XYZ file of N, CA and C in Angstrom:
600
model
N 72.305 -105.575 19.554
C 70.599 -105.523 18.976
C 70.173 -104.220 18.613
N 69.719 -104.089 17.748
C 69.337 -102.844 16.807
C 68.047 -102.052 17.800
N 67.958 -100.825 17.446
C 67.015 -100.184 18.060
C 65.543 -100.689 17.795
N 65.204 -101.207 16.286
C 64.187 -101.644 15.922
C 63.785 -102.880 16.502
N 64.503 -103.645 16.890
C 64.342 -104.832 17.538
C 63.845 -104.802 19.011
N 64.104 -103.791 19.434
C 63.775 -103.253 20.870
C 62.199 -102.671 20.936
N 61.552 -102.271 19.738
C 60.337 -101.598 19.763
C 59.454 -102.616 19.482
N 57.978 -102.236 19.984
C 56.804 -103.470 19.731
C 56.572 -103.342 18.158
N 56.196 -104.236 17.402
C 55.752 -104.389 15.948
C 54.611 -103.447 15.494
N 53.659 -103.118 16.544
C 52.787 -101.999 16.176
C 53.322 -100.739 16.283
N 54.405 -100.330 16.955
C 54.974 -98.965 16.817
C 55.685 -99.023 15.432
N 56.318 -99.975 15.166
C 57.419 -99.879 13.869
C 56.218 -99.937 12.765
N 55.189 -100.631 12.755
C 54.411 -100.072 11.582
C 53.729 -98.577 11.390
N 53.277 -98.473 12.717
C 52.967 -96.789 12.830
C 53.904 -95.699 12.144
N 55.300 -96.237 12.255
C 56.249 -95.097 12.036
C 56.331 -95.109 10.345
N 56.182 -96.842 10.108
C 56.149 -96.732 8.578
C 55.292 -96.291 7.788
N 54.008 -96.261 8.342
C 52.761 -95.700 7.796
C 52.914 -94.142 7.614
N 53.117 -93.513 8.720
C 53.464 -92.092 8.661
C 54.528 -91.708 7.884
N 55.618 -92.376 7.686
C 56.573 -91.969 6.637
C 56.158 -91.998 5.375
N 55.342 -93.146 4.837
C 55.163 -93.345 3.551
C 53.893 -92.033 3.411
N 53.035 -91.698 4.475
C 52.085 -91.001 4.135
C 52.779 -89.793 3.889
N 53.810 -89.187 4.578
C 54.567 -88.039 4.405
C 55.211 -87.950 2.942
N 55.597 -88.982 2.672
C 56.141 -89.009 1.189
C 55.219 -88.780 0.126
N 53.960 -89.206 0.406
C 52.953 -89.046 -0.484
C 52.393 -87.879 -0.860
N 52.515 -87.076 0.169
C 52.033 -85.397 0.421
C 53.072 -84.600 -0.206
N 52.947 -84.075 -1.551
C 54.213 -83.352 -1.951
C 53.804 -81.690 -2.031
N 52.721 -81.405 -1.382
C 52.782 -79.898 -1.166
C 51.886 -79.471 -0.075
N 51.372 -78.295 -0.030
C 50.318 -77.785 1.229
C 48.944 -78.378 0.671
N 48.151 -78.884 1.850
C 46.874 -79.324 1.506
C 46.053 -78.648 0.599
N 45.044 -78.781 -0.284
C 44.188 -78.242 -0.971
C 42.816 -77.915 0.073
N 42.474 -76.757 -0.200
C 41.102 -76.334 0.793
C 39.930 -76.018 -0.082
N 38.889 -76.596 -0.141
C 38.002 -76.373 -0.904
C 37.700 -77.402 -2.019
N 36.866 -77.244 -3.181
C 36.702 -78.037 -4.175
C 37.349 -77.948 -5.006
N 38.179 -76.833 -5.548
C 39.223 -77.292 -6.685
C 38.701 -76.400 -7.632
N 37.497 -75.636 -7.585
C 37.343 -75.108 -8.939
C 37.720 -73.631 -9.254
N 38.540 -73.230 -8.258
C 39.261 -72.106 -8.605
C 40.801 -72.022 -8.741
N 41.230 -71.504 -9.693
C 42.827 -71.803 -9.773
C 43.679 -70.557 -9.997
N 44.783 -70.418 -9.737
C 45.815 -69.472 -9.851
C 46.282 -69.353 -11.062
N 46.360 -67.771 -11.608
C 46.929 -67.521 -12.732
C 48.252 -66.865 -12.616
N 49.050 -66.503 -13.701
C 50.239 -65.613 -13.557
C 49.812 -64.282 -13.537
N 50.284 -63.637 -12.374
C 49.939 -62.203 -12.143
C 50.427 -61.182 -12.876
N 51.615 -61.886 -13.884
C 52.427 -60.982 -14.846
C 51.661 -61.409 -16.200
N 50.838 -62.530 -16.296
C 50.265 -62.628 -17.586
C 49.429 -61.565 -18.228
N 49.389 -61.695 -19.345
C 48.670 -60.630 -20.288
C 47.154 -61.045 -19.900
N 46.468 -59.818 -19.633
C 45.038 -59.748 -19.214
C 44.252 -59.386 -20.498
N 43.406 -60.169 -20.905
C 42.480 -59.663 -22.579
C 41.313 -60.014 -22.087
N 40.741 -59.918 -20.966
C 39.353 -60.069 -20.827
C 38.433 -59.227 -21.563
N 38.781 -57.817 -21.555
C 38.032 -56.709 -22.173
C 39.060 -56.014 -22.743
N 38.408 -55.022 -23.189
C 39.622 -53.869 -23.687
C 39.272 -52.551 -22.781
N 38.725 -52.843 -21.560
C 38.659 -51.983 -20.451
C 40.231 -51.920 -19.777
N 40.436 -50.909 -18.886
C 41.779 -50.890 -17.959
C 41.921 -52.056 -17.236
N 42.747 -52.913 -17.209
C 43.029 -53.801 -16.291
C 44.401 -54.147 -15.927
N 44.715 -55.141 -15.327
C 45.971 -55.490 -14.447
C 47.179 -55.361 -15.188
N 47.095 -55.887 -16.511
C 48.319 -55.602 -17.439
C 48.552 -54.102 -17.791
N 47.652 -53.508 -17.912
C 47.855 -52.038 -18.234
C 48.308 -51.325 -17.138
N 47.857 -51.623 -15.967
C 48.574 -50.999 -14.886
C 50.301 -51.206 -14.607
N 50.180 -52.278 -14.765
C 51.668 -52.901 -14.816
C 52.827 -52.369 -15.616
N 51.972 -52.226 -16.939
C 53.010 -51.837 -17.964
C 53.154 -50.371 -17.799
N 52.182 -49.594 -17.317
C 52.506 -48.129 -17.385
C 53.169 -47.612 -16.274
N 52.820 -48.510 -15.219
C 53.814 -48.170 -13.947
C 55.253 -48.461 -14.155
N 55.659 -49.560 -14.855
C 57.019 -49.834 -15.155
C 57.571 -49.033 -16.038
N 56.826 -48.428 -17.173
C 57.688 -47.915 -18.171
C 57.845 -46.588 -17.557
N 56.879 -45.844 -16.504
C 57.304 -44.332 -16.123
C 58.254 -44.383 -15.291
N 58.353 -45.654 -14.200
C 59.425 -45.651 -13.484
C 60.827 -45.779 -14.051
N 60.858 -46.695 -15.251
C 62.117 -46.899 -16.187
C 62.587 -45.465 -16.740
N 61.509 -44.410 -17.069
C 61.618 -43.185 -17.617
C 62.188 -42.377 -16.420
N 61.606 -42.189 -15.144
C 61.752 -41.485 -14.144
C 63.507 -41.651 -13.460
N 63.603 -42.945 -13.386
C 65.012 -43.259 -12.559
C 65.978 -42.665 -13.468
N 65.922 -42.382 -14.609
C 66.894 -41.770 -15.555
C 67.244 -40.390 -15.559
N 66.201 -39.599 -14.606
C 66.573 -38.230 -14.612
C 67.809 -38.062 -13.278
N 68.983 -37.493 -13.690
C 69.872 -37.426 -12.591
C 69.446 -36.520 -11.509
N 68.595 -35.474 -11.492
C 68.474 -34.552 -10.555
C 67.548 -35.127 -9.410
N 67.120 -36.291 -9.416
C 66.280 -36.957 -8.213
C 67.127 -37.888 -7.632
N 68.352 -38.391 -8.001
C 69.005 -39.337 -7.245
C 69.134 -38.817 -5.803
N 68.710 -39.622 -4.860
C 68.946 -39.223 -3.358
C 67.936 -38.523 -2.957
N 67.148 -37.620 -3.558
C 66.195 -36.661 -3.202
C 64.824 -37.248 -2.729
N 63.909 -36.441 -2.151
C 62.600 -36.741 -1.450
C 61.587 -36.131 -2.566
N 60.591 -36.999 -2.563
C 59.291 -36.737 -3.356
C 58.151 -36.972 -2.714
N 57.277 -36.311 -3.116
C 55.776 -36.691 -2.740
C 55.324 -37.290 -3.883
N 54.191 -37.906 -3.940
C 53.436 -38.423 -5.167
C 51.948 -38.233 -4.878
N 51.353 -37.412 -5.454
C 49.994 -37.367 -5.453
C 49.393 -38.358 -6.199
N 48.018 -38.778 -5.838
C 47.223 -39.833 -6.347
C 47.233 -39.471 -7.936
N 47.222 -40.154 -8.891
C 47.165 -40.098 -10.198
C 45.648 -39.841 -10.514
N 45.366 -39.015 -11.249
C 43.971 -38.251 -11.220
C 43.271 -39.299 -12.403
N 42.006 -39.697 -12.314
C 41.310 -40.480 -13.434
C 40.566 -39.553 -14.194
N 41.090 -39.117 -15.275
C 40.210 -38.266 -16.468
C 39.558 -39.180 -17.669
N 39.308 -40.305 -17.294
C 38.639 -41.296 -18.102
C 37.105 -41.280 -17.991
N 36.417 -41.931 -18.582
C 34.939 -41.984 -18.643
C 34.602 -43.274 -17.696
N 35.756 -44.312 -17.609
C 35.417 -45.113 -16.687
C 35.942 -45.413 -15.526
N 35.822 -46.334 -14.671
C 36.155 -46.615 -13.128
C 37.463 -47.162 -13.074
N 38.706 -46.411 -12.765
C 39.649 -46.818 -12.668
C 40.543 -46.513 -11.464
N 40.769 -47.578 -10.844
C 41.446 -47.475 -9.192
C 42.916 -46.965 -9.302
N 42.908 -45.495 -9.620
C 44.089 -44.743 -9.884
C 45.263 -44.686 -8.563
N 44.441 -44.925 -7.383
C 45.338 -45.139 -6.428
C 46.257 -46.362 -6.242
N 45.904 -47.592 -7.132
C 46.689 -48.712 -7.120
C 47.891 -48.267 -8.340
N 47.602 -47.561 -9.266
C 48.551 -47.159 -10.362
C 49.669 -45.913 -9.275
N 49.319 -45.058 -8.385
C 50.064 -44.373 -7.637
C 50.871 -45.276 -6.994
N 50.238 -46.258 -6.305
C 51.076 -47.198 -5.355
C 52.073 -47.980 -6.008
N 51.819 -48.353 -7.371
C 52.534 -49.215 -8.189
C 53.572 -48.240 -8.450
N 53.619 -47.241 -8.715
C 54.856 -46.389 -9.191
C 55.661 -46.046 -8.086
N 55.242 -46.031 -6.565
C 55.800 -45.401 -5.665
C 56.711 -46.724 -5.065
N 55.988 -47.988 -5.208
C 56.631 -49.117 -4.919
C 57.935 -49.418 -5.781
N 57.732 -49.244 -7.070
C 58.839 -49.337 -8.046
C 59.992 -48.463 -7.781
N 59.681 -47.010 -7.570
C 60.429 -46.026 -7.531
C 61.664 -46.751 -6.127
N 60.865 -46.996 -4.967
C 61.557 -47.471 -3.911
C 62.410 -48.740 -4.098
N 61.908 -49.513 -4.867
C 62.722 -50.685 -5.271
C 64.172 -50.313 -5.887
N 63.820 -49.244 -6.859
C 64.842 -48.739 -7.617
C 65.997 -47.994 -6.734
N 65.764 -47.657 -5.460
C 66.737 -47.101 -4.638
C 67.135 -45.707 -5.002
N 66.358 -45.171 -6.021
C 66.886 -43.869 -6.318
C 66.354 -42.676 -5.475
N 65.236 -42.990 -5.281
C 64.789 -41.555 -4.442
C 63.982 -42.106 -3.065
N 63.808 -41.159 -2.229
C 62.983 -41.411 -1.032
C 61.553 -40.749 -1.120
N 60.612 -41.088 -0.365
C 59.283 -40.524 -0.539
C 59.159 -39.873 1.155
N 58.333 -38.677 1.283
C 58.041 -38.212 2.474
C 56.302 -38.051 2.465
N 55.851 -37.704 3.600
C 54.130 -37.423 3.628
C 53.733 -36.419 2.604
N 52.886 -36.817 1.443
C 52.126 -36.010 0.911
C 50.782 -35.520 1.535
N 50.204 -34.783 0.920
C 48.788 -34.021 1.223
C 47.892 -35.415 1.807
N 47.963 -36.442 1.320
C 46.861 -37.255 1.573
C 47.366 -38.154 2.753
N 48.709 -38.262 3.131
C 49.181 -38.863 4.422
C 49.456 -37.697 5.508
N 49.364 -36.485 5.350
C 49.856 -35.345 6.252
C 48.863 -35.802 7.484
N 47.631 -35.927 7.453
C 46.574 -35.817 8.508
C 47.119 -36.884 9.172
N 47.592 -38.079 8.987
C 47.935 -39.466 9.638
C 49.212 -38.881 10.307
N 50.194 -38.415 9.631
C 51.375 -37.938 10.237
C 51.340 -36.658 11.242
N 50.658 -36.282 11.055
C 49.997 -34.992 12.377
C 49.656 -35.700 13.487
N 48.692 -36.728 13.096
C 48.166 -36.959 14.295
C 49.160 -37.835 14.950
N 50.131 -38.583 14.598
C 50.814 -39.560 15.213
C 51.788 -38.667 15.923
N 52.100 -37.493 15.228
C 53.346 -36.597 16.270
C 52.277 -35.986 17.299
N 51.126 -35.588 17.158
C 50.342 -35.191 18.404
C 50.166 -36.103 19.618
N 49.977 -37.325 19.144
C 49.787 -38.336 20.090
C 50.941 -38.655 21.019
N 51.965 -38.547 20.235
C 53.280 -38.913 21.249
C 53.994 -37.758 21.874
N 53.401 -36.319 21.467
C 53.832 -35.237 22.300
C 52.937 -34.753 23.136
N 51.701 -34.703 22.985
C 50.716 -34.576 23.513
C 49.799 -35.456 24.341
N 49.663 -36.777 24.206
C 48.837 -37.459 25.111
C 49.123 -37.927 26.206
N 50.668 -37.703 26.677
C 50.975 -37.819 28.089
C 51.497 -39.501 28.191
N 51.485 -40.388 27.058
C 51.743 -41.796 27.144
C 53.095 -42.007 26.694
N 53.843 -41.159 26.110
C 54.990 -41.351 25.794
C 56.263 -40.530 26.556
N 57.413 -41.274 26.788
C 58.782 -40.574 27.479
C 59.119 -39.536 26.444
N 59.121 -38.007 27.048
C 59.258 -37.066 26.030
C 60.699 -37.259 25.210
N 61.863 -37.769 26.134
C 62.941 -37.801 25.488
C 63.022 -39.022 24.584
N 62.142 -39.898 24.334
C 62.128 -40.785 23.150
C 60.982 -40.464 22.214
N 60.123 -39.585 22.200
C 58.928 -39.170 21.191
C 59.570 -38.399 20.278
N 59.249 -38.821 18.943
C 59.520 -37.851 17.974
C 58.993 -36.341 17.961
N 60.064 -35.489 17.908
C 59.609 -33.975 18.050
C 58.867 -33.437 16.783
N 57.752 -32.463 16.998
C 57.282 -31.683 16.331
C 58.274 -30.607 15.760
N 58.028 -30.255 14.210
C 58.761 -29.241 13.704
C 60.143 -30.066 13.206
N 60.307 -31.274 13.034
C 61.311 -31.958 12.554
C 61.022 -32.688 11.057
N 59.846 -32.682 10.743
C 59.721 -33.123 9.328
C 60.464 -32.674 8.188
N 60.751 -33.366 6.970
C 61.603 -32.941 6.161
C 60.678 -32.852 5.016
N 60.545 -31.471 4.501
C 60.187 -31.223 2.960
C 60.271 -31.860 2.027
N 59.772 -32.110 1.161
C 60.131 -33.010 -0.263
C 60.635 -31.698 -1.274
N 61.931 -32.519 -1.860
C 62.513 -31.558 -3.025
C 61.853 -31.566 -4.181
N 60.900 -32.487 -4.405
C 59.910 -32.645 -5.691
C 58.756 -33.056 -5.652
N 57.837 -32.727 -6.261
C 56.264 -32.979 -6.308
C 56.125 -33.698 -7.441
N 55.461 -35.229 -7.590
C 55.424 -35.994 -8.696
C 53.762 -35.829 -8.882
N 53.084 -35.590 -9.735
C 51.678 -35.468 -9.941
C 51.229 -35.834 -11.555
N 50.135 -36.517 -11.946
C 49.743 -36.794 -13.129
C 48.019 -37.103 -13.182
N 47.902 -37.499 -14.412
C 46.366 -38.354 -14.829
C 46.588 -39.390 -15.754
N 45.413 -40.046 -15.881
C 45.160 -41.003 -16.976
C 43.997 -40.378 -17.670
N 43.884 -40.460 -18.886
C 42.881 -39.997 -19.882
C 42.679 -41.254 -21.006
N 41.520 -41.078 -21.342
C 41.351 -42.020 -22.472
C 40.548 -41.324 -23.481
N 40.430 -42.142 -24.800
C 39.682 -41.646 -26.002
C 39.177 -42.945 -26.409
N 37.456 -42.930 -26.491
C 36.890 -44.195 -26.843
C 36.299 -44.069 -28.369
N 36.382 -44.870 -29.256
C 35.944 -44.899 -30.454
C 35.237 -46.186 -30.731
N 34.118 -46.349 -31.389
C 33.399 -47.457 -31.554
C 32.348 -47.271 -32.555
N 32.173 -48.447 -33.322
C 31.266 -48.619 -34.112
C 30.237 -49.798 -34.006
N 29.766 -50.509 -35.244
C 29.070 -51.557 -34.720
C 29.984 -52.988 -34.635
N 30.939 -52.671 -35.219
C 32.060 -53.837 -35.045
C 33.320 -53.753 -34.356
N 33.719 -52.298 -34.194
C 34.940 -52.488 -33.201
C 34.854 -51.407 -32.279
N 35.397 -51.835 -31.288
C 35.668 -50.746 -30.181
C 37.178 -50.434 -29.853
N 37.513 -49.318 -29.870
C 38.900 -48.852 -29.583
C 39.095 -47.778 -28.676
N 39.816 -48.289 -27.489
C 40.351 -47.527 -26.406
C 41.797 -47.211 -26.210
N 41.928 -45.901 -26.259
C 43.232 -45.512 -26.186
C 43.505 -44.530 -25.112
N 44.369 -45.307 -24.148
C 44.839 -44.587 -22.685
C 45.948 -43.896 -22.690
N 46.187 -42.912 -22.011
C 47.732 -42.056 -21.798
C 47.463 -41.500 -20.545
N 48.649 -42.161 -19.918
C 49.182 -41.703 -18.307
C 50.066 -40.758 -18.714
N 49.975 -39.479 -18.263
C 50.725 -38.497 -18.033
C 51.135 -38.229 -16.755
N 52.803 -37.979 -16.246
C 52.975 -37.419 -15.104
C 54.073 -36.364 -15.254
N 54.072 -35.430 -14.270
C 55.226 -34.048 -14.348
C 55.925 -34.330 -13.022
N 56.974 -33.841 -12.951
C 57.932 -33.797 -11.805
C 58.282 -32.275 -11.492
N 57.890 -31.729 -10.597
C 58.129 -29.991 -10.413
C 59.119 -29.844 -9.170
N 60.166 -28.879 -8.990
C 60.970 -28.662 -8.133
C 60.159 -27.895 -7.001
N 59.871 -28.098 -6.085
C 59.099 -27.523 -5.093
C 59.812 -26.208 -4.451
N 61.274 -25.868 -4.674
C 61.650 -24.785 -4.325
C 61.574 -23.663 -5.455
N 61.804 -24.037 -6.649
C 61.968 -23.017 -7.778
C 60.810 -23.190 -8.682
N 59.661 -23.962 -8.653
C 58.619 -24.107 -9.295
C 58.894 -24.810 -10.627
N 60.348 -25.225 -11.048
C 60.812 -25.894 -12.416
C 60.164 -27.010 -12.706
N 59.690 -27.189 -13.867
C 59.315 -28.690 -14.365
C 60.542 -29.277 -14.807
N 60.781 -30.437 -14.016
C 62.034 -30.978 -14.029
C 61.938 -32.134 -15.037
N 60.831 -32.752 -15.302
C 60.482 -34.088 -15.982
C 58.868 -34.114 -16.265
N 58.789 -34.693 -17.517
C 57.379 -34.945 -17.918
C 57.434 -36.165 -18.797
N 56.500 -36.958 -18.669
C 56.345 -38.274 -19.794
C 55.030 -38.682 -20.070
N 54.863 -39.104 -21.093
C 53.619 -39.648 -21.383
C 53.915 -41.299 -21.644
N 52.877 -42.332 -21.304
C 53.340 -43.628 -21.560
C 51.374 -43.857 -22.452
N 51.507 -44.613 -23.447
C 50.313 -44.795 -24.259
C 49.992 -46.223 -24.298
N 48.532 -46.749 -24.328
C 48.223 -47.988 -24.401
C 47.022 -47.917 -25.395
N 46.868 -48.664 -26.661
C 45.668 -48.729 -27.305
C 45.097 -50.261 -27.229
N 43.729 -50.446 -26.994
C 43.331 -51.576 -27.071
C 41.949 -51.676 -27.877
N 41.998 -52.572 -28.851
C 41.003 -52.626 -29.667
C 40.103 -54.240 -29.634
N 39.019 -54.042 -29.586
C 38.170 -55.363 -29.501
C 37.184 -55.590 -30.827
N 36.823 -56.668 -31.245
C 35.745 -56.700 -32.349
C 34.460 -57.290 -31.481
N 33.456 -57.003 -31.846
C 32.082 -57.417 -31.512
C 31.580 -58.332 -32.614
């Protein structure tokens, strides 16, 4: 006697319906009305000739490719200051900075230590571990053990805008410099450029 012959008919029907429903569902359920769609995050964005996601990705990738070719930085520690916005438009330069940092970390060429913008948080964490009385002294991280950066990476993005009644032309340039913190020597510098033209 089979197992199916031992089960009541309504149980067998319920199992069959559940199985068919599971087969019909081919992915995660849709939430909402469906008037929002996903796009390719790496797709070329041409909504306007203002600074956009494609520009950020291209500049960060090209700068990273250039920097990882510098033999002097292999295995060294860096600080990366926020890229300065020297354009006439709002650009979230912190995102440019983060993209460059992430790509350099993925390349495995350098390590990063706390820079000026992160030092307050780092100092607060050490003070909390050592002075709050909440931590086992033998297991808290000691004050005076932070490691200094070998190099400092700084830079900025600038733009030149030209327009007439028919055409608007925007030229962007991202410039970065790498300085040896001990000697003050400029070890590496590079510019990456983008030009965007639109007709009105």
